[in-house]
JSON list of C-alpha atoms in Angstrom, two decimals:
[
{"chain": "A", "resi": 1, "resn": "ALA", "atom": "CA", "xyz": [0.18, 0.12, 0.07]},
{"chain": "A", "resi": 2, "resn": "GLN", "atom": "CA", "xyz": [0.97, 3.53, -0.49]},
{"chain": "A", "resi": 3, "resn": "THR", "atom": "CA", "xyz": [1.92, 5.79, 2.15]},
{"chain": "A", "resi": 4, "resn": "ILE", "atom": "CA", "xyz": [2.51, 9.69, 2.07]},
{"chain": "A", "resi": 5, "resn": "HIS", "atom": "CA", "xyz": [4.04, 11.42, 4.74]},
{"chain": "A", "resi": 6, "resn": "GLN", "atom": "CA", "xyz": [4.50, 15.08, 5.32]},
{"chain": "A", "resi": 7, "resn": "TRP", "atom": "CA", "xyz": [6.93, 16.97, 7.58]},
{"chain": "A", "resi": 8, "resn": "PRO", "atom": "CA", "xyz": [6.87, 18.93, 9.80]},
{"chain": "A", "resi": 9, "resn": "VAL", "atom": "CA", "xyz": [3.52, 18.77, 11.38]},
{"chain": "A", "resi": 10, "resn": "ALA", "atom": "CA", "xyz": [3.27, 22.17, 12.25]},
{"chain": "A", "resi": 11, "resn": "GLU", "atom": "CA", "xyz": [5.74, 25.25, 12.53]},
{"chain": "A", "resi": 12, "resn": "ILE", "atom": "CA", "xyz": [5.55, 28.73, 13.80]},
{"chain": "A", "resi": 13, "resn": "LYS", "atom": "CA", "xyz": [8.24, 30.89, 11.95]},
{"chain": "A", "resi": 14, "resn": "ALA", "atom": "CA", "xyz": [9.04, 34.64, 11.90]},
{"chain": "A", "resi": 15, "resn": "VAL", "atom": "CA", "xyz": [8.33, 36.75, 8.87]},
{"chain": "A", "resi": 16, "resn": "GLY", "atom": "CA", "xyz": [11.57, 36.72, 6.75]},
{"chain": "A", "resi": 17, "resn": "SER", "atom": "CA", "xyz": [12.82, 33.26, 7.65]},
{"chain": "A", "resi": 18, "resn": "PRO", "atom": "CA", "xyz": [13.40, 30.27, 5.56]},
{"chain": "A", "resi": 19, "resn": "LEU", "atom": "CA", "xyz": [11.11, 27.60, 5.21]},
{"chain": "A", "resi": 20, "resn": "SER", "atom": "CA", "xyz": [11.26, 24.01, 4.06]},
{"chain": "A", "resi": 21, "resn": "LEU", "atom": "CA", "xyz": [8.34, 21.63, 4.02]},
{"chain": "A", "resi": 22, "resn": "GLY", "atom": "CA", "xyz": [8.86, 18.09, 2.95]},
{"chain": "A", "resi": 23, "resn": "CYS", "atom": "CA", "xyz": [6.81, 15.11, 1.37]},
{"chain": "A", "resi": 24, "resn": "THR", "atom": "CA", "xyz": [7.72, 11.71, 0.79]},
{"chain": "A", "resi": 25, "resn": "ILE", "atom": "CA", "xyz": [5.89, 8.78, -0.90]},
{"chain": "A", "resi": 26, "resn": "LYS", "atom": "CA", "xyz": [6.37, 5.24, -0.14]},
{"chain": "A", "resi": 27, "resn": "GLY", "atom": "CA", "xyz": [5.00, 2.11, -2.34]},
{"chain": "A", "resi": 28, "resn": "LYS", "atom": "CA", "xyz": [4.45, 4.06, -5.77]},
{"chain": "A", "resi": 29, "resn": "SER", "atom": "CA", "xyz": [7.20, 4.58, -8.28]},
{"chain": "A", "resi": 30, "resn": "SER", "atom": "CA", "xyz": [7.00, 7.52, -10.59]},
{"chain": "A", "resi": 31, "resn": "PRO", "atom": "CA", "xyz": [4.03, 9.27, -8.99]},
{"chain": "A", "resi": 32, "resn": "ASN", "atom": "CA", "xyz": [2.86, 12.72, -9.82]},
{"chain": "A", "resi": 33, "resn": "LEU", "atom": "CA", "xyz": [3.33, 15.09, -6.91]},
{"chain": "A", "resi": 34, "resn": "TYR", "atom": "CA", "xyz": [1.35, 18.26, -5.93]},
{"chain": "A", "resi": 35, "resn": "TRP", "atom": "CA", "xyz": [1.73, 21.06, -3.38]},
{"chain": "A", "resi": 36, "resn": "TYR", "atom": "CA", "xyz": [-1.49, 22.66, -2.37]},
{"chain": "A", "resi": 37, "resn": "TRP", "atom": "CA", "xyz": [-2.09, 25.61, 0.01]},
{"chain": "A", "resi": 38, "resn": "GLN", "atom": "CA", "xyz": [-5.26, 26.12, 2.12]},
{"chain": "A", "resi": 39, "resn": "ALA", "atom": "CA", "xyz": [-5.92, 29.49, 4.03]},
{"chain": "A", "resi": 40, "resn": "THR", "atom": "CA", "xyz": [-7.54, 28.86, 7.20]},
{"chain": "A", "resi": 41, "resn": "GLY", "atom": "CA", "xyz": [-11.45, 27.97, 6.66]},
{"chain": "A", "resi": 42, "resn": "GLY", "atom": "CA", "xyz": [-10.49, 28.30, 2.78]},
{"chain": "A", "resi": 43, "resn": "THR", "atom": "CA", "xyz": [-10.20, 26.25, -0.32]},
{"chain": "A", "resi": 44, "resn": "LEU", "atom": "CA", "xyz": [-7.36, 24.40, -1.89]},
{"chain": "A", "resi": 45, "resn": "GLN", "atom": "CA", "xyz": [-4.91, 26.36, -4.28]},
{"chain": "A", "resi": 46, "resn": "GLN", "atom": "CA", "xyz": [-2.61, 24.33, -6.49]},
{"chain": "A", "resi": 47, "resn": "LEU", "atom": "CA", "xyz": [0.86, 25.72, -6.25]},
{"chain": "A", "resi": 48, "resn": "PHE", "atom": "CA", "xyz": [3.25, 23.13, -7.85]},
{"chain": "A", "resi": 49, "resn": "TYR", "atom": "CA", "xyz": [2.99, 19.86, -9.57]},
{"chain": "A", "resi": 50, "resn": "SER", "atom": "CA", "xyz": [5.73, 17.43, -10.85]},
{"chain": "A", "resi": 51, "resn": "ILE", "atom": "CA", "xyz": [5.60, 14.51, -13.04]},
{"chain": "A", "resi": 52, "resn": "THR", "atom": "CA", "xyz": [9.37, 13.36, -12.73]},
{"chain": "A", "resi": 53, "resn": "VAL", "atom": "CA", "xyz": [12.32, 13.84, -10.98]},
{"chain": "A", "resi": 54, "resn": "GLY", "atom": "CA", "xyz": [13.63, 17.25, -11.37]},
{"chain": "A", "resi": 55, "resn": "GLN", "atom": "CA", "xyz": [10.93, 18.72, -13.21]},
{"chain": "A", "resi": 56, "resn": "VAL", "atom": "CA", "xyz": [8.41, 21.05, -11.26]},
{"chain": "A", "resi": 57, "resn": "GLU", "atom": "CA", "xyz": [5.74, 23.14, -12.75]},
{"chain": "A", "resi": 58, "resn": "SER", "atom": "CA", "xyz": [4.47, 26.12, -10.99]},
{"chain": "A", "resi": 59, "resn": "VAL", "atom": "CA", "xyz": [0.73, 26.97, -10.96]},
{"chain": "A", "resi": 60, "resn": "VAL", "atom": "CA", "xyz": [0.65, 30.20, -8.92]},
{"chain": "A", "resi": 61, "resn": "GLN", "atom": "CA", "xyz": [3.31, 32.52, -7.57]},
{"chain": "A", "resi": 62, "resn": "LEU", "atom": "CA", "xyz": [3.37, 32.98, -3.86]},
{"chain": "A", "resi": 63, "resn": "ASN", "atom": "CA", "xyz": [7.07, 33.41, -3.51]},
{"chain": "A", "resi": 64, "resn": "LEU", "atom": "CA", "xyz": [7.51, 29.75, -2.97]},
{"chain": "A", "resi": 65, "resn": "SER", "atom": "CA", "xyz": [9.53, 27.23, -4.78]},
{"chain": "A", "resi": 66, "resn": "ALA", "atom": "CA", "xyz": [9.31, 23.40, -4.91]},
{"chain": "A", "resi": 67, "resn": "SER", "atom": "CA", "xyz": [11.87, 20.88, -6.03]},
{"chain": "A", "resi": 68, "resn": "ARG", "atom": "CA", "xyz": [11.76, 16.99, -6.60]},
{"chain": "A", "resi": 69, "resn": "PRO", "atom": "CA", "xyz": [15.31, 15.64, -5.55]},
{"chain": "A", "resi": 70, "resn": "LYS", "atom": "CA", "xyz": [13.89, 12.04, -5.88]},
{"chain": "A", "resi": 71, "resn": "ASP", "atom": "CA", "xyz": [11.41, 10.15, -7.15]},
{"chain": "A", "resi": 72, "resn": "ASP", "atom": "CA", "xyz": [9.55, 9.65, -3.87]},
{"chain": "A", "resi": 73, "resn": "GLN", "atom": "CA", "xyz": [10.38, 13.24, -2.37]},
{"chain": "A", "resi": 74, "resn": "PHE", "atom": "CA", "xyz": [8.87, 16.64, -2.90]},
{"chain": "A", "resi": 75, "resn": "ILE", "atom": "CA", "xyz": [10.04, 19.86, -1.12]},
{"chain": "A", "resi": 76, "resn": "LEU", "atom": "CA", "xyz": [8.37, 23.09, -0.85]},
{"chain": "A", "resi": 77, "resn": "SER", "atom": "CA", "xyz": [10.80, 26.05, 0.32]},
{"chain": "A", "resi": 78, "resn": "THR", "atom": "CA", "xyz": [11.40, 29.82, 0.47]},
{"chain": "A", "resi": 79, "resn": "GLU", "atom": "CA", "xyz": [14.20, 31.72, 1.66]},
{"chain": "A", "resi": 80, "resn": "LYS", "atom": "CA", "xyz": [12.03, 34.66, 3.18]},
{"chain": "A", "resi": 81, "resn": "LEU", "atom": "CA", "xyz": [8.57, 33.97, 4.82]},
{"chain": "A", "resi": 82, "resn": "LEU", "atom": "CA", "xyz": [5.62, 36.57, 4.57]},
{"chain": "A", "resi": 83, "resn": "LEU", "atom": "CA", "xyz": [2.65, 36.62, 6.81]},
{"chain": "A", "resi": 84, "resn": "SER", "atom": "CA", "xyz": [0.57, 35.53, 3.76]},
{"chain": "A", "resi": 85, "resn": "HIS", "atom": "CA", "xyz": [2.42, 32.34, 3.65]},
{"chain": "A", "resi": 86, "resn": "SER", "atom": "CA", "xyz": [0.46, 31.07, 6.90]},
{"chain": "A", "resi": 87, "resn": "GLY", "atom": "CA", "xyz": [-1.90, 28.31, 6.20]},
{"chain": "A", "resi": 88, "resn": "PHE", "atom": "CA", "xyz": [-2.21, 24.55, 5.80]},
{"chain": "A", "resi": 89, "resn": "TYR", "atom": "CA", "xyz": [0.08, 23.06, 3.16]},
{"chain": "A", "resi": 90, "resn": "LEU", "atom": "CA", "xyz": [-1.03, 19.62, 1.59]},
{"chain": "A", "resi": 91, "resn": "CYS", "atom": "CA", "xyz": [1.07, 17.19, -0.57]},
{"chain": "A", "resi": 92, "resn": "ALA", "atom": "CA", "xyz": [-0.62, 14.79, -2.80]},
{"chain": "A", "resi": 93, "resn": "TRP", "atom": "CA", "xyz": [0.31, 12.23, -5.33]},
{"chain": "A", "resi": 94, "resn": "SER", "atom": "CA", "xyz": [-1.59, 10.59, -8.31]},
{"chain": "A", "resi": 95, "resn": "THR", "atom": "CA", "xyz": [-0.59, 8.23, -10.93]},
{"chain": "A", "resi": 96, "resn": "TYR", "atom": "CA", "xyz": [0.60, 9.39, -14.16]},
{"chain": "A", "resi": 97, "resn": "SER", "atom": "CA", "xyz": [-2.45, 9.11, -15.98]},
{"chain": "A", "resi": 98, "resn": "GLY", "atom": "CA", "xyz": [-4.70, 9.41, -13.01]},
{"chain": "A", "resi": 99, "resn": "ASN", "atom": "CA", "xyz": [-7.04, 11.97, -11.87]},
{"chain": "A", "resi": 100, "resn": "THR", "atom": "CA", "xyz": [-7.68, 10.95, -8.22]},
{"chain": "A", "resi": 101, "resn": "LEU", "atom": "CA", "xyz": [-5.33, 12.54, -5.66]},
{"chain": "A", "resi": 102, "resn": "TYR", "atom": "CA", "xyz": [-4.24, 10.93, -2.55]},
{"chain": "A", "resi": 103, "resn": "PHE", "atom": "CA", "xyz": [-3.29, 13.60, 0.22]},
{"chain": "A", "resi": 104, "resn": "GLY", "atom": "CA", "xyz": [-1.05, 13.67, 3.08]},
{"chain": "A", "resi": 105, "resn": "GLU", "atom": "CA", "xyz": [-2.16, 14.85, 6.28]},
{"chain": "A", "resi": 106, "resn": "GLY", "atom": "CA", "xyz": [-0.69, 18.54, 5.84]},
{"chain": "A", "resi": 107, "resn": "SER", "atom": "CA", "xyz": [1.79, 20.85, 7.49]},
{"chain": "A", "resi": 108, "resn": "ARG", "atom": "CA", "xyz": [0.33, 23.84, 9.26]},
{"chain": "A", "resi": 109, "resn": "LEU", "atom": "CA", "xyz": [2.40, 26.89, 9.03]},
{"chain": "A", "resi": 110, "resn": "ILE", "atom": "CA", "xyz": [1.89, 30.04, 11.31]},
{"chain": "A", "resi": 111, "resn": "VAL", "atom": "CA", "xyz": [4.02, 32.92, 10.26]},
{"chain": "A", "resi": 112, "resn": "VAL", "atom": "CA", "xyz": [4.32, 35.53, 13.11]},
{"chain": "B", "resi": 1, "resn": "ALA", "atom": "CA", "xyz": [-13.29, 28.79, -18.08]},
{"chain": "B", "resi": 2, "resn": "GLN", "atom": "CA", "xyz": [-13.33, 25.99, -15.59]},
{"chain": "B", "resi": 3, "resn": "SER", "atom": "CA", "xyz": [-15.01, 26.41, -12.12]},
{"chain": "B", "resi": 4, "resn": "VAL", "atom": "CA", "xyz": [-17.03, 24.74, -9.54]},
{"chain": "B", "resi": 5, "resn": "THR", "atom": "CA", "xyz": [-19.51, 26.40, -7.07]},
{"chain": "B", "resi": 6, "resn": "GLN", "atom": "CA", "xyz": [-20.78, 24.86, -3.63]},
{"chain": "B", "resi": 7, "resn": "PRO", "atom": "CA", "xyz": [-23.32, 27.36, -2.63]},
{"chain": "B", "resi": 8, "resn": "ASP", "atom": "CA", "xyz": [-23.59, 26.49, 0.68]},
{"chain": "B", "resi": 9, "resn": "ALA", "atom": "CA", "xyz": [-20.88, 27.30, 2.97]},
{"chain": "B", "resi": 10, "resn": "ARG", "atom": "CA", "xyz": [-22.50, 25.63, 6.20]},
{"chain": "B", "resi": 11, "resn": "VAL", "atom": "CA", "xyz": [-25.17, 22.97, 6.28]},
{"chain": "B", "resi": 12, "resn": "THR", "atom": "CA", "xyz": [-26.28, 21.76, 9.91]},
{"chain": "B", "resi": 13, "resn": "VAL", "atom": "CA", "xyz": [-28.46, 18.63, 9.95]},
{"chain": "B", "resi": 14, "resn": "SER", "atom": "CA", "xyz": [-29.68, 16.44, 13.01]},
{"chain": "B", "resi": 15, "resn": "GLU", "atom": "CA", "xyz": [-28.25, 12.89, 13.35]},
{"chain": "B", "resi": 16, "resn": "GLY", "atom": "CA", "xyz": [-30.24, 10.32, 11.15]},
{"chain": "B", "resi": 17, "resn": "ALA", "atom": "CA", "xyz": [-31.51, 12.97, 8.48]},
{"chain": "B", "resi": 18, "resn": "SER", "atom": "CA", "xyz": [-31.13, 12.79, 5.09]},
{"chain": "B", "resi": 19, "resn": "LEU", "atom": "CA", "xyz": [-28.37, 15.27, 3.48]},
{"chain": "B", "resi": 20, "resn": "GLN", "atom": "CA", "xyz": [-27.73, 17.03, 0.16]},
{"chain": "B", "resi": 21, "resn": "LEU", "atom": "CA", "xyz": [-24.70, 19.07, -0.41]},
{"chain": "B", "resi": 22, "resn": "ARG", "atom": "CA", "xyz": [-24.60, 21.04, -3.78]},
{"chain": "B", "resi": 23, "resn": "CYS", "atom": "CA", "xyz": [-22.23, 21.33, -6.34]},
{"chain": "B", "resi": 24, "resn": "LYS", "atom": "CA", "xyz": [-22.21, 23.01, -9.66]},
{"chain": "B", "resi": 25, "resn": "TYR", "atom": "CA", "xyz": [-19.31, 23.20, -12.28]},
{"chain": "B", "resi": 26, "resn": "SER", "atom": "CA", "xyz": [-18.75, 24.96, -15.27]},
{"chain": "B", "resi": 27, "resn": "TYR", "atom": "CA", "xyz": [-16.76, 23.09, -17.95]},
{"chain": "B", "resi": 28, "resn": "SER", "atom": "CA", "xyz": [-17.02, 22.78, -21.76]},
{"chain": "B", "resi": 29, "resn": "GLY", "atom": "CA", "xyz": [-15.56, 19.21, -22.14]},
{"chain": "B", "resi": 30, "resn": "THR", "atom": "CA", "xyz": [-15.93, 15.99, -20.38]},
{"chain": "B", "resi": 31, "resn": "PRO", "atom": "CA", "xyz": [-15.53, 16.41, -16.53]},
{"chain": "B", "resi": 32, "resn": "TYR", "atom": "CA", "xyz": [-14.11, 14.35, -14.05]},
{"chain": "B", "resi": 33, "resn": "LEU", "atom": "CA", "xyz": [-15.87, 15.19, -10.84]},
{"chain": "B", "resi": 34, "resn": "PHE", "atom": "CA", "xyz": [-14.93, 14.19, -7.25]},
{"chain": "B", "resi": 35, "resn": "TRP", "atom": "CA", "xyz": [-15.83, 14.81, -3.60]},
{"chain": "B", "resi": 36, "resn": "TYR", "atom": "CA", "xyz": [-13.26, 14.94, -1.11]},
{"chain": "B", "resi": 37, "resn": "VAL", "atom": "CA", "xyz": [-13.86, 15.15, 2.61]},
{"chain": "B", "resi": 38, "resn": "GLN", "atom": "CA", "xyz": [-11.69, 16.96, 5.21]},
{"chain": "B", "resi": 39, "resn": "TYR", "atom": "CA", "xyz": [-12.00, 16.20, 8.82]},
{"chain": "B", "resi": 40, "resn": "PRO", "atom": "CA", "xyz": [-10.46, 18.69, 11.38]},
{"chain": "B", "resi": 41, "resn": "ARG", "atom": "CA", "xyz": [-6.83, 19.34, 11.03]},
{"chain": "B", "resi": 42, "resn": "GLN", "atom": "CA", "xyz": [-6.52, 16.63, 8.59]},
{"chain": "B", "resi": 43, "resn": "GLY", "atom": "CA", "xyz": [-5.63, 16.04, 5.02]},
{"chain": "B", "resi": 44, "resn": "LEU", "atom": "CA", "xyz": [-8.39, 15.34, 2.28]},
{"chain": "B", "resi": 45, "resn": "GLN", "atom": "CA", "xyz": [-9.79, 11.98, 1.67]},
{"chain": "B", "resi": 46, "resn": "LEU", "atom": "CA", "xyz": [-11.46, 10.74, -1.47]},
{"chain": "B", "resi": 47, "resn": "LEU", "atom": "CA", "xyz": [-15.37, 9.94, -0.98]},
{"chain": "B", "resi": 48, "resn": "LEU", "atom": "CA", "xyz": [-16.13, 9.04, -4.48]},
{"chain": "B", "resi": 49, "resn": "LYS", "atom": "CA", "xyz": [-15.44, 9.86, -8.21]},
{"chain": "B", "resi": 50, "resn": "TYR", "atom": "CA", "xyz": [-17.32, 10.13, -11.47]},
{"chain": "B", "resi": 51, "resn": "TYR", "atom": "CA", "xyz": [-15.58, 9.56, -14.84]},
{"chain": "B", "resi": 52, "resn": "SER", "atom": "CA", "xyz": [-18.52, 8.49, -17.19]},
{"chain": "B", "resi": 53, "resn": "GLY", "atom": "CA", "xyz": [-21.45, 5.86, -17.16]},
{"chain": "B", "resi": 54, "resn": "ASP", "atom": "CA", "xyz": [-23.89, 5.55, -14.50]},
{"chain": "B", "resi": 55, "resn": "PRO", "atom": "CA", "xyz": [-24.65, 9.22, -13.22]},
{"chain": "B", "resi": 56, "resn": "VAL", "atom": "CA", "xyz": [-25.12, 7.90, -9.51]},
{"chain": "B", "resi": 57, "resn": "VAL", "atom": "CA", "xyz": [-21.82, 6.74, -8.16]},
{"chain": "B", "resi": 58, "resn": "GLN", "atom": "CA", "xyz": [-21.39, 5.17, -4.82]},
{"chain": "B", "resi": 59, "resn": "GLY", "atom": "CA", "xyz": [-18.72, 6.12, -2.22]},
{"chain": "B", "resi": 60, "resn": "VAL", "atom": "CA", "xyz": [-17.53, 5.46, 1.14]},
{"chain": "B", "resi": 61, "resn": "ASN", "atom": "CA", "xyz": [-19.56, 5.51, 4.31]},
{"chain": "B", "resi": 62, "resn": "GLY", "atom": "CA", "xyz": [-22.95, 5.35, 2.58]},
{"chain": "B", "resi": 63, "resn": "PHE", "atom": "CA", "xyz": [-22.22, 8.67, 0.41]},
{"chain": "B", "resi": 64, "resn": "GLU", "atom": "CA", "xyz": [-23.38, 8.85, -3.08]},
{"chain": "B", "resi": 65, "resn": "ALA", "atom": "CA", "xyz": [-23.34, 11.43, -5.69]},
{"chain": "B", "resi": 66, "resn": "GLU", "atom": "CA", "xyz": [-25.44, 12.22, -9.00]},
{"chain": "B", "resi": 67, "resn": "PHE", "atom": "CA", "xyz": [-24.09, 13.86, -12.21]},
{"chain": "B", "resi": 68, "resn": "SER", "atom": "CA", "xyz": [-26.22, 15.66, -14.21]},
{"chain": "B", "resi": 69, "resn": "LYS", "atom": "CA", "xyz": [-24.82, 17.28, -17.48]},
{"chain": "B", "resi": 70, "resn": "SER", "atom": "CA", "xyz": [-28.04, 19.14, -18.20]},
{"chain": "B", "resi": 71, "resn": "ASN", "atom": "CA", "xyz": [-28.03, 20.83, -14.86]},
{"chain": "B", "resi": 72, "resn": "SER", "atom": "CA", "xyz": [-23.97, 21.03, -14.72]},
{"chain": "B", "resi": 73, "resn": "SER", "atom": "CA", "xyz": [-24.39, 19.50, -11.21]},
{"chain": "B", "resi": 74, "resn": "PHE", "atom": "CA", "xyz": [-22.84, 16.91, -9.07]},
{"chain": "B", "resi": 75, "resn": "HIS", "atom": "CA", "xyz": [-24.71, 16.92, -5.53]},
{"chain": "B", "resi": 76, "resn": "LEU", "atom": "CA", "xyz": [-23.63, 14.38, -2.76]},
{"chain": "B", "resi": 77, "resn": "ARG", "atom": "CA", "xyz": [-26.35, 12.54, -0.77]},
{"chain": "B", "resi": 78, "resn": "LYS", "atom": "CA", "xyz": [-26.56, 10.55, 2.18]},
{"chain": "B", "resi": 79, "resn": "ALA", "atom": "CA", "xyz": [-29.71, 9.04, 3.47]},
{"chain": "B", "resi": 80, "resn": "SER", "atom": "CA", "xyz": [-28.77, 9.02, 7.38]},
{"chain": "B", "resi": 81, "resn": "VAL", "atom": "CA", "xyz": [-26.07, 11.20, 8.48]},
{"chain": "B", "resi": 82, "resn": "HIS", "atom": "CA", "xyz": [-23.95, 10.32, 11.50]},
{"chain": "B", "resi": 83, "resn": "TRP", "atom": "CA", "xyz": [-22.33, 12.89, 13.96]},
{"chain": "B", "resi": 84, "resn": "SER", "atom": "CA", "xyz": [-18.77, 11.45, 12.68]},
{"chain": "B", "resi": 85, "resn": "ASP", "atom": "CA", "xyz": [-19.73, 12.82, 9.26]},
{"chain": "B", "resi": 86, "resn": "SER", "atom": "CA", "xyz": [-19.19, 16.51, 10.51]},
{"chain": "B", "resi": 87, "resn": "ALA", "atom": "CA", "xyz": [-16.50, 17.80, 8.45]},
{"chain": "B", "resi": 88, "resn": "VAL", "atom": "CA", "xyz": [-15.72, 19.94, 5.27]},
{"chain": "B", "resi": 89, "resn": "TYR", "atom": "CA", "xyz": [-16.54, 18.62, 2.12]},
{"chain": "B", "resi": 90, "resn": "PHE", "atom": "CA", "xyz": [-15.04, 19.77, -1.30]},
{"chain": "B", "resi": 91, "resn": "CYS", "atom": "CA", "xyz": [-16.38, 18.99, -4.85]},
{"chain": "B", "resi": 92, "resn": "VAL", "atom": "CA", "xyz": [-13.65, 19.00, -7.01]},
{"chain": "B", "resi": 93, "resn": "LEU", "atom": "CA", "xyz": [-13.28, 19.20, -11.10]},
{"chain": "B", "resi": 94, "resn": "SER", "atom": "CA", "xyz": [-10.70, 17.80, -13.30]},
{"chain": "B", "resi": 95, "resn": "SER", "atom": "CA", "xyz": [-10.17, 18.23, -17.03]},
{"chain": "B", "resi": 96, "resn": "SER", "atom": "CA", "xyz": [-10.33, 15.05, -19.08]},
{"chain": "B", "resi": 97, "resn": "SER", "atom": "CA", "xyz": [-6.83, 16.10, -20.11]},
{"chain": "B", "resi": 98, "resn": "GLY", "atom": "CA", "xyz": [-5.47, 15.04, -16.78]},
{"chain": "B", "resi": 99, "resn": "SER", "atom": "CA", "xyz": [-5.00, 15.88, -13.23]},
{"chain": "B", "resi": 100, "resn": "TRP", "atom": "CA", "xyz": [-2.29, 18.72, -13.63]},
{"chain": "B", "resi": 101, "resn": "GLN", "atom": "CA", "xyz": [-4.80, 21.27, -12.34]},
{"chain": "B", "resi": 102, "resn": "LEU", "atom": "CA", "xyz": [-7.75, 20.13, -10.20]},
{"chain": "B", "resi": 103, "resn": "ILE", "atom": "CA", "xyz": [-10.14, 22.97, -9.54]},
{"chain": "B", "resi": 104, "resn": "PHE", "atom": "CA", "xyz": [-11.71, 22.99, -6.12]},
{"chain": "B", "resi": 105, "resn": "GLY", "atom": "CA", "xyz": [-14.94, 24.37, -4.90]},
{"chain": "B", "resi": 106, "resn": "SER", "atom": "CA", "xyz": [-14.82, 26.67, -1.61]},
{"chain": "B", "resi": 107, "resn": "GLY", "atom": "CA", "xyz": [-15.99, 23.66, 0.48]},
{"chain": "B", "resi": 108, "resn": "THR", "atom": "CA", "xyz": [-19.23, 23.16, 2.53]},
{"chain": "B", "resi": 109, "resn": "GLN", "atom": "CA", "xyz": [-18.78, 22.88, 6.36]},
{"chain": "B", "resi": 110, "resn": "LEU", "atom": "CA", "xyz": [-21.26, 20.18, 7.44]},
{"chain": "B", "resi": 111, "resn": "THR", "atom": "CA", "xyz": [-22.28, 20.08, 11.27]},
{"chain": "B", "resi": 112, "resn": "VAL", "atom": "CA", "xyz": [-24.28, 16.94, 12.63]},
{"chain": "B", "resi": 113, "resn": "MET", "atom": "CA", "xyz": [-26.23, 17.51, 15.49]},
{"chain": "B", "resi": 114, "resn": "PRO", "atom": "CA", "xyz": [-26.57, 14.75, 17.90]}
]
């Protein structure tokens, strides 16, 4: 069975500080990977997707970047956090041709 | 342009009552439609999906949804809700070209009163 793990579960960070959120998928080779952002009480906004190692497509510009250093790993980062980065970050995977997303448990970020 | 509208931000029902959560979509091609549920402080879980065929699709935990092309709708239903169904429900649209960019509705917060 496939599992998806996100880390950290939650973080409180200062404005201007760097951020790194991680996501690992086990039990599935060559998945499509996605990062979503959810403001408190809001809907989900797709940030990035990746269909293969080393290739990441940006969907919206939020002063964030993403990388896929390994087949099973997806990293979301920024060098300088903004207050507007606060929210819930969700990683998800799908098969190459599939439309169904399988989500991780999310990482909650509070920027102060 | 593609869009998903969930007109009810909050729905409150009593335990044991029937439920319908509404979803309207806008898409000129063949839509792939999903309902996801998000429990407090958790990720999203797939309830059901519609690709083609029978317009009524069955999901987990007694949920079902009915696709209507003429009404551009994909409403979620349950015959008898339980307090544990309290959560946020998202209707999601994917184009037939792939899952690169899914469109999420704004979500409906369901509260089931004991």
